Amino acid sequence: MTRIEYEGRLFIDGAFREARSGRRYDVINPADETAVASAADAGAEDVYDAVTAARRAADETTWGTDHKFRRHCLEQLQAALRNDVEEFQKLVTAEAGVASSVIVTHVDRMIDGMDFWNDLTTSFMWEEDLGPYELLGMQSDRRIRYEPYGVVGAVTPWNAPFMTAIWKVSHAMATGNTVVLKSAPDTPLTAAKMAQVISESTDIPAGVVNMISSQDKAIAGDALTGDPRVDMFHFTGSPGVGQRIMERAANGIRHVVLELGGKSANVLLPDADLDMASALGVGMCMSSSGQGCALPTRMIVHADIYDAVLQRLESMVSYLPWGDPTDPTNVVGPIIRAEQLERIVGLVDRAQDAGARVLCGGKRADRDKGFWYEPTVLADVDENAEIAQSEVFGPVLSVIRYDGDDNEAVRVANNTRYGLSAYVQSRDEERAWRVANRLRAGTVNINNSFYLSPDAPFSGWGISGVGSEHGLAGFRDYLRIKTVASPTKA
């Protein structure tokens, strides 16, 4: 088979180049441990160059004020991405191991979702008059203006390299910002290909978008967050790294938006449709090999239906198709890397030691190559156990039994430091709404529904983050607010 030659250089100030050090590193396919391609290994000096380019484009061009031109550029980008959609699909599966059965949600639907932000570029009320107000003997008209922060430092995770990159790049651009995007070390090729599309198929000016890859996330990340010329940080990843970014952003009081993972509860009330709730719970938890921040990894089940649900879960997950992520019949693909696989093994082994019961799976898969863990269901999990409180990021579903009324269900669901997403299953929709309204999470899904859409704000509570992504709220999070007063005209 002919190996595809993927772009892996840095994209700085409208041009591709190698890292100043000349270093490169291999990007590994998690399914078979082959090298997909190699990528430039940026150092602090390369990050400095990228920020310099973004700063110049923000300060010395009309990018931030020419809304019509920005929309034109974004629509060019959207059309070009659509033309290359199959190549992006293959690349995301190759470098991130995302199963082709769900790749449409990672790529195609994200390109479609650009419509909302493209439209906001020109339809948003960039200025708003408040009218006259008298104070201290002065009659003043007031006008509110929304203006871009300037330079956005964006950092994406490895589990959804296209999805998170297109969100951050297109959202930063739509609001008039310039951006330096640092991709995860495991998945730099998607961002590099996106830069290739920008370079070849759009009129986006040099310096507006800059793409950085680095084998050591700390070196490039610290260079980016330590540069005072960056006005705002937009990060998706772990709470630990998010906290460090927030601490470093405090130097200069820079704005941050953080989406930091979750341990989402899926509450099955006693009147739930068990077939639908079980199938939905399995499908959503195991989607993308369980490597998703908003997936329902804690199933909280009432005692009256507990045994019936466990029977369904064991049957479904035992026969859940997994393996080669290029096979569209497989639901679960590989784990991203060996270290993450070892982490999952440790979490599940300790869960068993703490009293959890393995219904199916519970061990690494027997394969010669790649990083594989069998789809797993753990029953009789204590709500305070490590496995119930830690984000696993693997195909592991923890089932927690509760007795009592809906108040107890809400208490158990809210017994977490996270608050990214939550799920409620009940045949009584009003009852489900009552529970949903009490769950401490930024998004809640009732029965067979899912929040993810370009116009719906996505935000985390607790250690799941600050600020919003998507929707009008997410658009405004990229903008400063300025109020200008002038004498009221007679």
PDB file of C-alpha atoms in Angstrom, residues 252-387:
ATOM      1  CA  GLY A 252      -1.195  39.965  32.741  1.00  0.00           C
ATOM      2  CA  ILE A 253      -4.819  39.092  33.575  1.00  0.00           C
ATOM      3  CA  ARG A 254      -5.407  37.312  30.262  1.00  0.00           C
ATOM      4  CA  HIS A 255      -8.827  35.888  29.421  1.00  0.00           C
ATOM      5  CA  VAL A 256      -9.261  32.109  29.499  1.00  0.00           C
ATOM      6  CA  VAL A 257     -11.886  29.654  28.258  1.00  0.00           C
ATOM      7  CA  LEU A 258     -11.309  26.113  29.500  1.00  0.00           C
ATOM      8  CA  GLU A 259     -13.140  22.869  28.672  1.00  0.00           C
ATOM      9  CA  LEU A 260     -11.622  20.362  31.053  1.00  0.00           C
ATOM     10  CA  GLY A 261     -13.251  16.974  30.841  1.00  0.00           C
ATOM     11  CA  GLY A 262     -15.957  15.247  32.818  1.00  0.00           C
ATOM     12  CA  LYS A 263     -17.290  12.255  34.679  1.00  0.00           C
ATOM     13  CA  SER A 264     -20.804  12.480  33.376  1.00  0.00           C
ATOM     14  CA  ALA A 265     -23.683  10.785  35.163  1.00  0.00           C
ATOM     15  CA  ASN A 266     -26.398   8.893  33.303  1.00  0.00           C
ATOM     16  CA  VAL A 267     -29.347   8.656  35.702  1.00  0.00           C
ATOM     17  CA  LEU A 268     -31.776   5.796  35.039  1.00  0.00           C
ATOM     18  CA  LEU A 269     -34.938   6.533  36.996  1.00  0.00           C
ATOM     19  CA  PRO A 270     -37.123   3.509  37.874  1.00  0.00           C
ATOM     20  CA  ASP A 271     -39.605   4.285  35.096  1.00  0.00           C
ATOM     21  CA  ALA A 272     -36.959   4.451  32.342  1.00  0.00           C
ATOM     22  CA  ASP A 273     -37.373   2.598  29.067  1.00  0.00           C
ATOM     23  CA  LEU A 274     -34.744  -0.027  29.882  1.00  0.00           C
ATOM     24  CA  ASP A 275     -34.025  -1.187  26.346  1.00  0.00           C
ATOM     25  CA  MET A 276     -33.535   2.326  25.030  1.00  0.00           C
ATOM     26  CA  ALA A 277     -31.709   3.603  28.111  1.00  0.00           C
ATOM     27  CA  SER A 278     -29.300   0.663  28.162  1.00  0.00           C
ATOM     28  CA  ALA A 279     -28.577   0.799  24.441  1.00  0.00           C
ATOM     29  CA  LEU A 280     -28.144   4.572  24.514  1.00  0.00           C
ATOM     30  CA  GLY A 281     -25.936   4.378  27.591  1.00  0.00           C
ATOM     31  CA  VAL A 282     -23.674   1.791  25.990  1.00  0.00           C
ATOM     32  CA  GLY A 283     -23.532   3.554  22.635  1.00  0.00           C
ATOM     33  CA  MET A 284     -22.710   6.938  24.095  1.00  0.00           C
ATOM     34  CA  CYS A 285     -20.193   5.676  26.661  1.00  0.00           C
ATOM     35  CA  MET A 286     -18.315   3.516  24.175  1.00  0.00           C
ATOM     36  CA  SER A 287     -18.388   6.073  21.353  1.00  0.00           C
ATOM     37  CA  SER A 288     -14.875   7.059  20.254  1.00  0.00           C
ATOM     38  CA  SER A 289     -13.545   4.225  22.452  1.00  0.00           C
ATOM     39  CA  GLY A 290     -14.760   6.071  25.534  1.00  0.00           C
ATOM     40  CA  GLN A 291     -12.211   8.798  24.804  1.00  0.00           C
ATOM     41  CA  GLY A 292     -14.624  11.712  25.007  1.00  0.00           C
ATOM     42  CA  CYS A 293     -15.056  14.343  27.683  1.00  0.00           C
ATOM     43  CA  ALA A 294     -18.872  14.510  27.732  1.00  0.00           C
ATOM     44  CA  LEU A 295     -19.607  10.784  27.467  1.00  0.00           C
ATOM     45  CA  PRO A 296     -21.811   9.161  30.160  1.00  0.00           C
ATOM     46  CA  THR A 297     -19.295   6.999  32.007  1.00  0.00           C
ATOM     47  CA  ARG A 298     -21.239   6.750  35.318  1.00  0.00           C
ATOM     48  CA  MET A 299     -24.572   4.942  35.007  1.00  0.00           C
ATOM     49  CA  ILE A 300     -26.634   5.584  38.130  1.00  0.00           C
ATOM     50  CA  VAL A 301     -29.418   2.993  38.294  1.00  0.00           C
ATOM     51  CA  HIS A 302     -32.352   2.655  40.689  1.00  0.00           C
ATOM     52  CA  ALA A 303     -32.419  -0.547  42.743  1.00  0.00           C
ATOM     53  CA  ASP A 304     -35.774  -1.622  41.285  1.00  0.00           C
ATOM     54  CA  ILE A 305     -34.332  -1.908  37.774  1.00  0.00           C
ATOM     55  CA  TYR A 306     -30.671  -2.564  38.632  1.00  0.00           C
ATOM     56  CA  ASP A 307     -30.508  -6.302  37.834  1.00  0.00           C
ATOM     57  CA  ALA A 308     -32.540  -5.920  34.650  1.00  0.00           C
ATOM     58  CA  VAL A 309     -30.208  -3.161  33.452  1.00  0.00           C
ATOM     59  CA  LEU A 310     -27.079  -5.180  34.263  1.00  0.00           C
ATOM     60  CA  GLN A 311     -28.402  -8.088  32.203  1.00  0.00           C
ATOM     61  CA  ARG A 312     -28.884  -5.793  29.235  1.00  0.00           C
ATOM     62  CA  LEU A 313     -25.494  -4.125  29.625  1.00  0.00           C
ATOM     63  CA  GLU A 314     -23.636  -7.423  29.863  1.00  0.00           C
ATOM     64  CA  SER A 315     -25.353  -8.745  26.752  1.00  0.00           C
ATOM     65  CA  MET A 316     -24.785  -5.577  24.750  1.00  0.00           C
ATOM     66  CA  VAL A 317     -21.176  -4.881  25.681  1.00  0.00           C
ATOM     67  CA  SER A 318     -20.028  -8.514  25.513  1.00  0.00           C
ATOM     68  CA  TYR A 319     -20.937  -8.547  21.822  1.00  0.00           C
ATOM     69  CA  LEU A 320     -20.017  -4.948  21.045  1.00  0.00           C
ATOM     70  CA  PRO A 321     -17.917  -4.971  17.863  1.00  0.00           C
ATOM     71  CA  TRP A 322     -14.438  -3.564  18.378  1.00  0.00           C
ATOM     72  CA  GLY A 323     -11.145  -3.570  16.498  1.00  0.00           C
ATOM     73  CA  ASP A 324      -9.828  -2.030  13.290  1.00  0.00           C
ATOM     74  CA  PRO A 325     -11.114   1.581  13.320  1.00  0.00           C
ATOM     75  CA  THR A 326     -11.263   1.656   9.519  1.00  0.00           C
ATOM     76  CA  ASP A 327     -13.940  -1.078   9.617  1.00  0.00           C
ATOM     77  CA  PRO A 328     -17.297   0.763   9.779  1.00  0.00           C
ATOM     78  CA  THR A 329     -18.900  -2.118  11.719  1.00  0.00           C
ATOM     79  CA  ASN A 330     -16.652  -1.564  14.736  1.00  0.00           C
ATOM     80  CA  VAL A 331     -17.813   0.721  17.534  1.00  0.00           C
ATOM     81  CA  VAL A 332     -14.686   0.725  19.702  1.00  0.00           C
ATOM     82  CA  GLY A 333     -11.210   1.392  18.340  1.00  0.00           C
ATOM     83  CA  PRO A 334      -7.774   1.631  19.953  1.00  0.00           C
ATOM     84  CA  ILE A 335      -6.513   3.617  22.929  1.00  0.00           C
ATOM     85  CA  ILE A 336      -4.342   6.562  21.893  1.00  0.00           C
ATOM     86  CA  ARG A 337      -1.012   5.429  23.377  1.00  0.00           C
ATOM     87  CA  ALA A 338       0.662   2.863  25.645  1.00  0.00           C
ATOM     88  CA  GLU A 339       0.759   5.165  28.677  1.00  0.00           C
ATOM     89  CA  GLN A 340      -2.976   5.788  28.488  1.00  0.00           C
ATOM     90  CA  LEU A 341      -3.619   2.056  28.114  1.00  0.00           C
ATOM     91  CA  GLU A 342      -1.575   1.361  31.257  1.00  0.00           C
ATOM     92  CA  ARG A 343      -3.536   4.023  33.102  1.00  0.00           C
ATOM     93  CA  ILE A 344      -6.843   2.340  32.184  1.00  0.00           C
ATOM     94  CA  VAL A 345      -5.516  -1.051  33.275  1.00  0.00           C
ATOM     95  CA  GLY A 346      -4.538   0.391  36.650  1.00  0.00           C
ATOM     96  CA  LEU A 347      -7.870   2.110  37.210  1.00  0.00           C
ATOM     97  CA  VAL A 348      -9.920  -1.015  36.429  1.00  0.00           C
ATOM     98  CA  ASP A 349      -7.655  -3.319  38.446  1.00  0.00           C
ATOM     99  CA  ARG A 350      -7.897  -1.049  41.486  1.00  0.00           C
ATOM    100  CA  ALA A 351     -11.668  -0.807  41.013  1.00  0.00           C
ATOM    101  CA  GLN A 352     -11.908  -4.592  41.282  1.00  0.00           C
ATOM    102  CA  ASP A 353      -9.745  -4.540  44.395  1.00  0.00           C
ATOM    103  CA  ALA A 354     -12.173  -1.971  45.843  1.00  0.00           C
ATOM    104  CA  GLY A 355     -15.167  -4.265  45.286  1.00  0.00           C
ATOM    105  CA  ALA A 356     -16.388  -3.552  41.760  1.00  0.00           C
ATOM    106  CA  ARG A 357     -17.521  -6.569  39.739  1.00  0.00           C
ATOM    107  CA  VAL A 358     -16.500  -7.034  36.105  1.00  0.00           C
ATOM    108  CA  LEU A 359     -19.494  -7.986  33.978  1.00  0.00           C
ATOM    109  CA  CYS A 360     -17.469  -8.102  30.783  1.00  0.00           C
ATOM    110  CA  GLY A 361     -14.083  -6.968  29.541  1.00  0.00           C
ATOM    111  CA  GLY A 362     -11.880  -5.738  32.335  1.00  0.00           C
ATOM    112  CA  LYS A 363      -8.542  -6.343  30.629  1.00  0.00           C
ATOM    113  CA  ARG A 364      -6.324  -5.263  27.788  1.00  0.00           C
ATOM    114  CA  ALA A 365      -7.103  -6.952  24.504  1.00  0.00           C
ATOM    115  CA  ASP A 366      -4.887  -9.734  23.214  1.00  0.00           C
ATOM    116  CA  ARG A 367      -3.403  -8.199  20.087  1.00  0.00           C
ATOM    117  CA  ASP A 368       0.165  -8.136  18.823  1.00  0.00           C
ATOM    118  CA  LYS A 369       0.169  -4.515  17.761  1.00  0.00           C
ATOM    119  CA  GLY A 370      -1.611  -1.356  18.839  1.00  0.00           C
ATOM    120  CA  PHE A 371      -3.102  -0.218  22.125  1.00  0.00           C
ATOM    121  CA  TRP A 372      -6.332  -2.047  22.919  1.00  0.00           C
ATOM    122  CA  TYR A 373      -8.645  -2.417  25.893  1.00  0.00           C
ATOM    123  CA  GLU A 374     -11.755  -4.561  25.838  1.00  0.00           C
ATOM    124  CA  PRO A 375     -15.126  -2.795  26.193  1.00  0.00           C
ATOM    125  CA  THR A 376     -15.821  -3.079  29.921  1.00  0.00           C
ATOM    126  CA  VAL A 377     -18.737  -2.859  32.328  1.00  0.00           C
ATOM    127  CA  LEU A 378     -18.087  -2.577  36.065  1.00  0.00           C
ATOM    128  CA  ALA A 379     -21.041  -3.274  38.359  1.00  0.00           C
ATOM    129  CA  ASP A 380     -21.493  -2.563  42.084  1.00  0.00           C
ATOM    130  CA  VAL A 381     -19.254   0.501  41.918  1.00  0.00           C
ATOM    131  CA  ASP A 382     -19.235   2.637  45.049  1.00  0.00           C
ATOM    132  CA  GLU A 383     -20.122   6.245  44.252  1.00  0.00           C
ATOM    133  CA  ASN A 384     -16.978   7.476  46.032  1.00  0.00           C
ATOM    134  CA  ALA A 385     -14.582   4.952  44.483  1.00  0.00           C
ATOM    135  CA  GLU A 386     -11.655   6.136  42.384  1.00  0.00           C
ATOM    136  CA  ILE A 387     -13.219   4.688  39.222  1.00  0.00           C
TER     137      ILE A 387
END
